[in-house]
Coordinates of C-alpha atoms in Angstrom, one line a residue:
X1 CA 107.1 84.7 136.1
X2 CA 109.9 83.1 134.1
X3 CA 110.1 79.5 133.4
X4 CA 112.9 77.4 134.9
X5 CA 115.9 77.1 132.7
X6 CA 116.1 73.9 130.6
X7 CA 119.6 72.5 130.3
X8 CA 120.2 70.8 126.9
X9 CA 121.3 67.3 127.3
X10 CA 124.5 66.1 125.5
X11 CA 123.9 62.4 126.2
X12 CA 124.1 60.3 123.0
X13 CA 122.1 57.1 122.6
X14 CA 124.1 53.9 122.5
X15 CA 123.7 51.4 119.7
X16 CA 124.6 47.9 120.9
X17 CA 125.3 45.0 118.5
X18 CA 122.1 43.4 117.2
X19 CA 121.2 40.4 119.4
X20 CA 120.3 37.0 118.0
X21 CA 116.7 36.7 116.8
X22 CA 114.4 35.3 119.5
X23 CA 111.2 33.7 118.4
X24 CA 108.5 32.3 120.7
X25 CA 107.9 28.5 120.5
X26 CA 105.4 26.3 122.2
X27 CA 108.3 24.1 123.4
X28 CA 110.2 27.0 124.8
X29 CA 108.5 27.9 128.1
X30 CA 111.4 30.0 129.1
X31 CA 111.0 32.5 126.3
X32 CA 111.8 35.9 127.9
X33 CA 109.2 38.6 128.6
X34 CA 110.1 41.6 126.5
X35 CA 109.4 43.9 129.4
X36 CA 112.1 42.2 131.6
X37 CA 115.8 43.0 131.6
X38 CA 117.9 40.1 130.1
X39 CA 121.5 39.3 129.5
X40 CA 123.1 37.5 126.6
X41 CA 126.6 36.1 126.5
X42 CA 128.4 36.1 123.2
X43 CA 131.6 34.4 122.1
X44 CA 133.7 37.1 123.8
X45 CA 131.8 36.7 127.1
X46 CA 130.7 40.3 126.7
X47 CA 127.4 40.9 128.5
X48 CA 125.0 43.1 126.5
X49 CA 122.1 44.9 128.2
X50 CA 118.8 45.2 126.3
X51 CA 117.2 47.5 128.8
X52 CA 114.8 49.9 127.1
X53 CA 116.0 53.5 127.2
X54 CA 114.1 56.6 126.1
X55 CA 116.0 59.5 124.4
X56 CA 115.5 62.8 126.1
X57 CA 113.7 65.4 123.9
X58 CA 115.9 68.3 122.7
X59 CA 114.5 71.5 124.6
X60 CA 114.7 73.5 121.3
X61 CA 112.3 71.0 119.7
X62 CA 109.8 71.4 122.6
X63 CA 109.9 75.1 122.5
X64 CA 109.6 75.2 118.6
X65 CA 106.6 72.9 118.7
X66 CA 104.8 75.2 121.1
X67 CA 105.7 78.2 118.9
X68 CA 104.5 76.5 115.8
X69 CA 101.2 75.6 117.5
X70 CA 100.6 79.3 118.2
X71 CA 101.6 80.3 114.6
X72 CA 99.2 77.7 113.0
X73 CA 96.3 79.2 115.0
X74 CA 97.1 82.8 114.0
X75 CA 98.3 83.8 117.5
X76 CA 101.6 85.4 116.5
X77 CA 101.7 87.6 119.7
X78 CA 101.7 84.4 121.8
X79 CA 104.3 82.8 119.5
X80 CA 106.5 85.9 120.0
X81 CA 106.1 85.7 123.8
X82 CA 106.9 82.0 123.8
X83 CA 110.1 82.8 121.8
X84 CA 111.1 85.4 124.3
X85 CA 110.6 82.9 127.2
X86 CA 112.7 80.4 125.2
X87 CA 115.6 82.8 125.0
X88 CA 115.3 83.7 128.7
X89 CA 115.4 80.0 129.5
X90 CA 118.7 79.9 127.8
X91 CA 117.6 77.5 125.0
X92 CA 119.2 78.2 121.7
X93 CA 116.7 78.4 118.8
X94 CA 117.5 76.3 115.7
X95 CA 116.8 77.0 112.0
X96 CA 113.3 75.4 112.3
X97 CA 112.4 77.9 115.1
X98 CA 113.3 80.8 112.8
X99 CA 111.5 79.4 109.8
X100 CA 108.4 78.8 111.9
X101 CA 108.3 82.4 113.2
X102 CA 109.1 83.9 109.8
X103 CA 106.4 81.9 108.1
X104 CA 103.9 83.2 110.7
X105 CA 104.9 86.8 109.9
X106 CA 104.1 86.3 106.2
X107 CA 100.5 85.3 107.1
X108 CA 100.0 88.8 108.5
X109 CA 102.5 91.0 106.7
X110 CA 101.1 94.4 107.5
X111 CA 100.9 93.8 111.2
X112 CA 104.2 92.0 111.8
X113 CA 106.8 93.8 109.8
X114 CA 108.7 95.0 112.8
X115 CA 108.5 91.6 114.5
X116 CA 109.8 89.9 111.4
X117 CA 112.7 92.3 111.3
X118 CA 113.6 91.5 114.9
X119 CA 113.5 87.8 114.1
X120 CA 115.8 88.5 111.2
X121 CA 118.2 90.3 113.6
X122 CA 118.3 87.2 115.9
X123 CA 119.0 85.0 112.9
X124 CA 121.7 87.4 111.7
X125 CA 123.6 87.2 115.0
X126 CA 123.7 83.4 114.6
X127 CA 124.7 83.6 111.0
X128 CA 121.7 81.6 109.9
X129 CA 120.3 84.2 107.4
X130 CA 123.3 83.7 105.1
X131 CA 124.5 80.2 105.9
X132 CA 121.2 78.3 106.2
X133 CA 119.3 78.2 103.0
X134 CA 115.9 77.6 104.6
X135 CA 116.2 80.5 107.0
X136 CA 117.5 82.8 104.3
X137 CA 114.7 81.8 101.9
X138 CA 112.1 82.4 104.7
X139 CA 113.5 85.9 105.3
X140 CA 113.3 86.7 101.6
X141 CA 109.7 85.6 101.5
X142 CA 108.9 87.5 104.6
X143 CA 110.3 90.8 103.4
X144 CA 108.7 90.3 99.9
X145 CA 105.2 89.8 101.4
X146 CA 105.7 92.8 103.6
X147 CA 106.3 95.0 100.6
X148 CA 110.0 95.4 101.2
X149 CA 111.3 93.7 98.1
X150 CA 114.6 95.7 98.2
X151 CA 115.5 94.2 101.6
X152 CA 114.5 90.8 100.3
X153 CA 117.0 91.2 97.4
X154 CA 119.8 92.2 99.8
X155 CA 119.3 89.0 101.8
X156 CA 119.0 87.0 98.6
X157 CA 122.3 88.4 97.3
X158 CA 124.1 87.7 100.6
X159 CA 123.0 84.0 100.8
X160 CA 126.0 81.7 100.6
X161 CA 123.9 78.8 99.3
X162 CA 120.7 79.2 97.2
X163 CA 118.3 76.5 96.0
X164 CA 115.4 76.6 93.6
X165 CA 113.0 77.7 96.4
X166 CA 115.2 80.7 97.1
X167 CA 115.2 81.8 93.4
X168 CA 111.5 81.2 93.1
X169 CA 110.7 83.2 96.3
X170 CA 112.7 86.2 95.0
X171 CA 111.0 86.1 91.6
X172 CA 107.6 85.8 93.3
X173 CA 108.5 88.7 95.5
X174 CA 109.3 90.9 92.5
X175 CA 106.1 90.0 90.8
X176 CA 104.1 90.5 93.9
X177 CA 105.4 94.0 94.3
X178 CA 105.0 94.9 90.6
X179 CA 108.7 94.8 89.8
X180 CA 108.2 92.9 86.6
X181 CA 111.5 93.8 84.8
X182 CA 113.5 92.8 87.9
X183 CA 111.6 89.5 88.0
X184 CA 112.3 88.7 84.4
X185 CA 116.0 89.7 84.8
X186 CA 116.4 87.4 87.8
X187 CA 114.5 84.7 85.9
X188 CA 117.0 84.9 83.1
X189 CA 119.8 84.4 85.6
X190 CA 118.5 81.3 87.1
X191 CA 120.8 78.3 86.6
X192 CA 117.8 75.9 86.2
X193 CA 114.1 76.8 85.9
X194 CA 111.3 74.5 87.0
X195 CA 107.6 74.6 86.8
X196 CA 107.4 76.7 89.9
X197 CA 109.7 79.3 88.4
X198 CA 107.6 79.7 85.3
X199 CA 104.4 79.7 87.4
X200 CA 105.8 82.5 89.6
X201 CA 106.0 84.7 86.5
X202 CA 102.8 83.6 84.9
X203 CA 100.7 83.8 88.1
X204 CA 102.3 87.2 88.8
X205 CA 101.1 88.6 85.5
X206 CA 97.6 87.2 86.1
X207 CA 97.4 88.8 89.5
X208 CA 98.4 92.2 88.1
X209 CA 95.9 92.0 85.3
X210 CA 98.4 91.5 82.5
X211 CA 96.7 88.5 81.0
X212 CA 98.1 88.7 77.5
X213 CA 101.7 88.7 78.9
X214 CA 100.8 85.7 81.1
X215 CA 99.8 83.7 78.0
X216 CA 102.9 84.8 76.2
X217 CA 105.1 83.5 79.0
X218 CA 103.0 80.2 79.1
X219 CA 103.9 79.8 75.4
X220 CA 107.6 80.3 76.2
X221 CA 107.2 77.7 79.0
X222 CA 105.8 75.2 76.5
X223 CA 108.7 75.9 74.1
X224 CA 111.2 75.4 76.9
X225 CA 110.0 71.8 77.5
X226 CA 109.0 72.4 81.1
X227 CA 105.8 70.6 82.0
X228 CA 103.2 72.8 83.8
X229 CA 101.8 71.8 87.1
X230 CA 98.2 72.2 88.2
X231 CA 99.0 75.7 89.7
X232 CA 100.3 76.8 86.3
X233 CA 97.1 75.5 84.6
X234 CA 94.9 77.4 87.0
X235 CA 96.7 80.7 86.4
X236 CA 96.5 80.2 82.6
X237 CA 92.8 79.4 82.7
X238 CA 92.3 82.6 84.7
X239 CA 94.0 84.5 82.0
X240 CA 91.9 82.8 79.3
X241 CA 88.7 83.6 81.3
X242 CA 89.6 87.3 81.5
X243 CA 90.6 87.6 77.8
X244 CA 87.9 85.4 76.5
X245 CA 90.4 83.2 74.6
X246 CA 88.1 80.2 74.2
X247 CA 90.4 78.5 71.6
X248 CA 93.3 78.4 74.0
X249 CA 91.0 77.4 76.8
X250 CA 89.9 74.4 74.8
X251 CA 93.5 73.5 74.1
X252 CA 94.3 73.7 77.8
X253 CA 91.3 71.4 78.6
X254 CA 92.7 68.9 76.1
X255 CA 96.2 69.2 77.7
X256 CA 94.7 68.7 81.2
X257 CA 93.0 65.5 80.1
X258 CA 96.4 63.9 79.4
X259 CA 97.9 64.6 82.8
X260 CA 97.6 63.0 86.1
X261 CA 95.9 66.0 87.6
X262 CA 93.0 65.8 85.1
X263 CA 90.6 65.2 88.0
X264 CA 92.0 68.0 90.2
X265 CA 89.0 69.7 91.7
X266 CA 90.6 73.2 91.5
X267 CA 91.4 72.8 87.8
X268 CA 87.8 71.6 87.1
X269 CA 86.5 74.7 88.9
X270 CA 88.7 76.9 86.8
X271 CA 87.5 75.3 83.6
X272 CA 83.9 75.9 84.7
X273 CA 84.7 79.5 85.3
X274 CA 86.6 79.9 82.0
X275 CA 83.9 78.4 79.9
X276 CA 81.2 80.4 81.6
X277 CA 83.0 83.7 81.1
X278 CA 83.6 82.8 77.5
X279 CA 79.9 82.2 77.0
X280 CA 80.1 78.4 76.5
X281 CA 77.9 77.5 79.4
X282 CA 77.2 74.0 78.0
X283 CA 80.9 73.2 78.1
X284 CA 80.9 74.4 81.7
X285 CA 78.0 72.1 82.4
X286 CA 79.9 69.1 80.9
X287 CA 82.9 69.7 83.0
X288 CA 80.7 70.0 86.1
X289 CA 78.8 66.8 85.4
X290 CA 82.0 64.8 84.8
X291 CA 83.6 65.8 88.1
X292 CA 84.0 62.8 90.3
X293 CA 83.9 65.0 93.4
X294 CA 82.6 68.5 93.8
X295 CA 83.1 71.3 96.3
X296 CA 81.1 74.3 97.3
X297 CA 83.2 76.3 94.8
X298 CA 82.2 73.9 92.0
X299 CA 78.5 74.5 92.7
X300 CA 79.0 78.3 93.0
X301 CA 81.0 78.4 89.8
X302 CA 78.2 76.7 87.7
X303 CA 75.4 78.7 89.4
X304 CA 77.1 82.0 88.7
X305 CA 78.0 80.8 85.2
X306 CA 74.3 80.1 84.4
X307 CA 73.2 83.4 86.0
X308 CA 75.6 85.7 84.1
X309 CA 74.8 83.9 80.8
X310 CA 71.1 84.5 81.3
X311 CA 70.1 81.0 82.2
X312 CA 68.2 82.0 85.3
X313 CA 66.0 78.9 85.5
X314 CA 69.1 76.6 85.4
X315 CA 70.9 78.7 88.0
X316 CA 68.1 78.5 90.5
X317 CA 67.7 74.8 89.7
X318 CA 71.3 74.1 90.6
X319 CA 71.0 76.3 93.6
X320 CA 68.4 74.0 94.9
X321 CA 70.3 70.8 93.8
X322 CA 73.3 72.0 95.7
X323 CA 71.4 72.1 99.0
X324 CA 69.9 68.6 98.3
X325 CA 73.5 67.4 97.9
X326 CA 74.2 68.6 101.4
X327 CA 76.1 71.9 100.6
X328 CA 75.2 74.9 102.7
X329 CA 75.0 78.0 100.4
X330 CA 77.4 80.9 101.2
X331 CA 77.5 84.5 100.1
X332 CA 78.7 83.6 96.6
X333 CA 75.9 81.1 96.2
X334 CA 73.3 83.8 97.0
X335 CA 75.1 86.3 94.7
X336 CA 74.5 83.8 91.9
X337 CA 70.9 83.3 92.8
X338 CA 70.3 87.1 93.0
X339 CA 72.1 87.7 89.7
X340 CA 69.8 85.1 88.1
X341 CA 66.7 86.8 89.4
X342 CA 68.0 90.2 88.2
X343 CA 68.7 89.0 84.7
X344 CA 65.3 87.3 84.5
X345 CA 63.3 90.2 86.0
X346 CA 62.2 88.0 89.0
X347 CA 61.9 90.8 91.5
X348 CA 59.8 89.0 94.1
X349 CA 62.0 85.9 94.0
X350 CA 65.1 88.0 94.4
X351 CA 63.6 89.7 97.4
X352 CA 62.8 86.3 98.9
X353 CA 66.4 85.0 98.4
X354 CA 67.8 88.2 100.0
X355 CA 65.6 87.7 103.1
X356 CA 66.4 83.9 103.3
X357 CA 70.1 84.8 103.1
X358 CA 69.8 87.1 106.1
X359 CA 67.2 85.4 108.3
X360 CA 67.6 81.7 107.6
X361 CA 71.3 81.3 106.6
X362 CA 72.4 84.1 108.9
X363 CA 74.7 85.6 106.2
X364 CA 75.4 89.3 106.6
X365 CA 74.9 90.9 103.1
X366 CA 78.0 92.4 101.6
X367 CA 78.2 95.2 99.1
X368 CA 77.9 92.8 96.1
X369 CA 74.5 91.6 97.5
X370 CA 73.2 95.1 97.8
X371 CA 74.6 95.7 94.3
X372 CA 72.5 92.8 93.1
X373 CA 69.4 94.3 94.7
X374 CA 70.1 97.6 93.1
X375 CA 70.5 95.9 89.7
X376 CA 67.3 93.9 90.3
X377 CA 65.2 97.0 90.8
X378 CA 67.0 99.0 88.1
X379 CA 66.4 96.4 85.4
X380 CA 62.8 96.3 86.4
X381 CA 62.5 100.1 86.1
X382 CA 61.9 100.6 89.8
X383 CA 64.5 103.3 90.2
X384 CA 63.2 104.8 93.4
X385 CA 63.3 101.3 95.1
X386 CA 66.9 100.9 93.8
X387 CA 67.8 104.4 95.3
X388 CA 66.2 103.4 98.6
X389 CA 68.5 100.3 98.8
X390 CA 71.5 102.6 98.2
X391 CA 70.5 105.1 100.8
X392 CA 69.8 102.4 103.5
X393 CA 72.7 100.0 102.9
X394 CA 75.1 99.9 105.9
X395 CA 78.2 100.6 103.9
X396 CA 79.2 103.4 101.5
X397 CA 78.1 102.6 97.9
X398 CA 80.9 102.1 95.4
X399 CA 81.0 103.2 91.8
X400 CA 79.8 99.9 90.5
X401 CA 76.6 100.1 92.6
X402 CA 76.0 103.7 91.6
X403 CA 76.9 103.1 88.0
X404 CA 74.4 100.4 87.7
X405 CA 71.6 102.8 88.7
X406 CA 73.0 105.6 86.5
X407 CA 72.9 103.2 83.5
X408 CA 69.2 102.5 84.3
X409 CA 68.5 106.3 84.4
X410 CA 69.5 106.4 80.7
X411 CA 67.2 103.6 79.9
X412 CA 64.3 105.2 81.7
X413 CA 65.2 108.8 80.8
X414 CA 65.3 109.9 84.4
X415 CA 67.6 113.0 84.2
X416 CA 66.9 114.2 87.7
X417 CA 68.0 111.0 89.4
X418 CA 71.1 110.9 87.1
X419 CA 72.1 114.3 88.3
X420 CA 71.8 113.3 91.9
X421 CA 73.8 110.1 91.4
X422 CA 76.5 112.0 89.5
X423 CA 77.3 114.0 92.6
X424 CA 78.1 110.8 94.5
X425 CA 80.1 109.4 91.6
X426 CA 82.3 112.5 91.3
X427 CA 83.1 112.2 95.0
X428 CA 84.1 108.6 94.6
X429 CA 86.1 108.9 91.4
X430 CA 86.4 112.5 90.1
X431 CA 88.6 111.4 87.2
X432 CA 86.3 108.7 85.8
X433 CA 85.4 109.6 82.2
X434 CA 82.7 107.0 81.6
X435 CA 80.3 108.5 84.2
X436 CA 80.5 111.9 82.5
X437 CA 80.0 110.4 79.1
X438 CA 77.0 108.5 80.3
X439 CA 75.5 111.6 81.8
X440 CA 76.1 113.5 78.6
X441 CA 74.3 110.7 76.7
X442 CA 71.4 110.8 79.1
X443 CA 70.9 114.5 78.5
X444 CA 71.2 113.9 74.7
X445 CA 68.6 111.1 74.8
X446 CA 65.9 113.5 76.1
X447 CA 67.1 116.4 73.9
X448 CA 68.8 118.4 76.7
X449 CA 71.7 119.6 74.5
X450 CA 72.6 122.4 77.0
X451 CA 73.2 119.8 79.7
X452 CA 75.3 117.7 77.4
X453 CA 77.4 120.7 76.5
X454 CA 77.8 121.6 80.2
X455 CA 79.1 118.1 80.9
X456 CA 81.7 118.3 78.1
X457 CA 82.9 121.7 79.4
X458 CA 83.2 120.3 82.9
X459 CA 85.3 117.4 81.5
X460 CA 87.5 119.8 79.6
X461 CA 88.1 122.1 82.6
X462 CA 89.0 119.1 84.8
X463 CA 91.4 117.7 82.1
X464 CA 89.4 114.5 81.7
X465 CA 89.5 112.9 78.3
X466 CA 87.2 110.2 77.0
X467 CA 89.1 107.0 76.8
X468 CA 88.6 105.2 73.5
X469 CA 86.7 102.0 73.8
X470 CA 87.9 98.9 72.1
X471 CA 86.6 95.5 70.9
X472 CA 88.5 92.3 70.6
X473 CA 88.3 89.0 68.8
X474 CA 90.2 85.7 69.1
X475 CA 91.6 84.1 66.0
X476 CA 93.8 81.0 66.3
X477 CA 94.3 81.5 70.0
X478 CA 95.5 85.1 69.5
X479 CA 93.6 88.2 70.6
X480 CA 93.2 91.1 68.1
X481 CA 92.0 94.4 69.6
X482 CA 90.4 97.2 67.6
X483 CA 89.7 100.9 68.4
X484 CA 87.2 103.0 66.5
X485 CA 88.9 104.5 63.5
X486 CA 92.1 102.5 64.0
X487 CA 93.7 101.3 60.8
X488 CA 97.0 100.0 62.3
X489 CA 96.0 96.3 61.9
X490 CA 97.8 94.5 59.1
X491 CA 94.5 93.4 57.7
X492 CA 92.7 96.7 58.1
X493 CA 91.8 97.1 54.4
X494 CA 90.1 93.7 54.3
X495 CA 88.4 94.3 57.7
X496 CA 86.9 97.7 56.7
X497 CA 85.8 96.3 53.3
X498 CA 83.9 93.5 55.1
X499 CA 82.4 96.0 57.5
X500 CA 81.1 98.1 54.7
X501 CA 79.5 94.9 53.1
X502 CA 77.9 94.0 56.4
X503 CA 76.6 97.5 56.9
X504 CA 75.1 97.5 53.4
X505 CA 73.3 94.2 54.0
X506 CA 72.0 95.4 57.4
X507 CA 70.5 98.6 55.8
X508 CA 68.8 96.4 53.1
X509 CA 67.2 94.5 56.0
X510 CA 65.9 97.8 57.5
X511 CA 68.4 98.3 60.3
X512 CA 69.1 101.9 61.2
X513 CA 72.3 102.4 63.2
X514 CA 72.2 104.3 66.4
X515 CA 74.5 107.3 65.9
X516 CA 73.1 109.7 68.6
X517 CA 75.8 108.8 71.1
X518 CA 78.8 109.6 68.9
X519 CA 77.2 112.7 67.3
X520 CA 76.1 114.1 70.6
X521 CA 79.4 113.7 72.3
X522 CA 81.6 114.9 69.4
X523 CA 79.7 117.5 67.4
X524 CA 77.0 119.2 69.5

């Protein structure tokens, strides 16, 4: 059933001359009621009517409002049906209608690519995709988030007018789709770069795991004189957390303290996470305690921070404090509590938390919770219990869960279980070198040289090579990475001389280096 056609009105509101000011006065009993129609006579004897009139609502606004309500609630199918009824009713959509629909498509990019393209086609017929900067920018963003960055660039190039939002959307689209060189080239072409432009690049590098490049571009941003916003700071802190650049993280903290967003709750949460992952849990605690307002994320960050740094008692203490403050624990909260129990060997307490999560808080355990249980049993040497968790968990175990138990097999010398686990790991990731190396070391630890040799032959036949491990250290906010036997560093002579001195002093103290892993893998 179609809706009746709505005829757009062309009536324009009249704007009469402003009448003299009328003020109520106790001696003026004839002061007019504002709800009554009155007439005034001016010097030209022209009668002016002050009758209240209401402006009719533009039908396009009414339809767009209804469409926007569906989009906000995630009901894009209903929004599409409403748009269809709008066209059938003969109402012409405006640029806000198209922006609303295109924004709705970007929230569910995989499901609504075709619908977004059809909306683009409608806008194309009206010339809005090239002549209206808001519609054109929305189309660029829609195609970028749907993974069709080439189409986004075509629209961007055809736009008659572009603003900073258009440029930033296109740069973000390139970074989102891994087209880093194109993003940088477009960034260099920008007539004027703002904080959002720089953040699009920095945040894009962080999301792709290129943390060192993110920090390099942040340094360029500082040299350019553009002040970062809070989103930039959050991205940079994430890079610092992943690289362990504590020096730069401290500098960022000092920078934040001088800006108006120093009390931004999201920045404080990022600082807690950064300090925790850099091993400075006391600095994380200081940030947490100075926060004027905390969210559930704040509590989760400090709980997980204490847990992963081995402060199990503090983690569980804050877990209880969080609930006293009126915060309901979620899945992340329980991950922190379970991790704390795992690191402290509190098996019974960990089992109790797991049961409370399911039965009291009604939280369905995710794979990370089962992984915590596997790690809890594995660290306690209860490998069969850990295996029982893996075999009975409702989802397929991933390489992290299985790898946790495999590492415990080496500690306990359980070759049989390691061989069983290796079959699952090969199915999940047949090209992973670390699992083969770990199994080879398990064989070597119990003197099974035949097994170790068999693993190496298997790796060779599959073309799998052991990736060299590396270590890193931060000096003056710069990261220096080292690979075993690598002498490419400019200070390699001094470094190796110092290492020899340290090794000599350790031997004097009675330390015997563990060489079984290297010798087993390379020589036997």
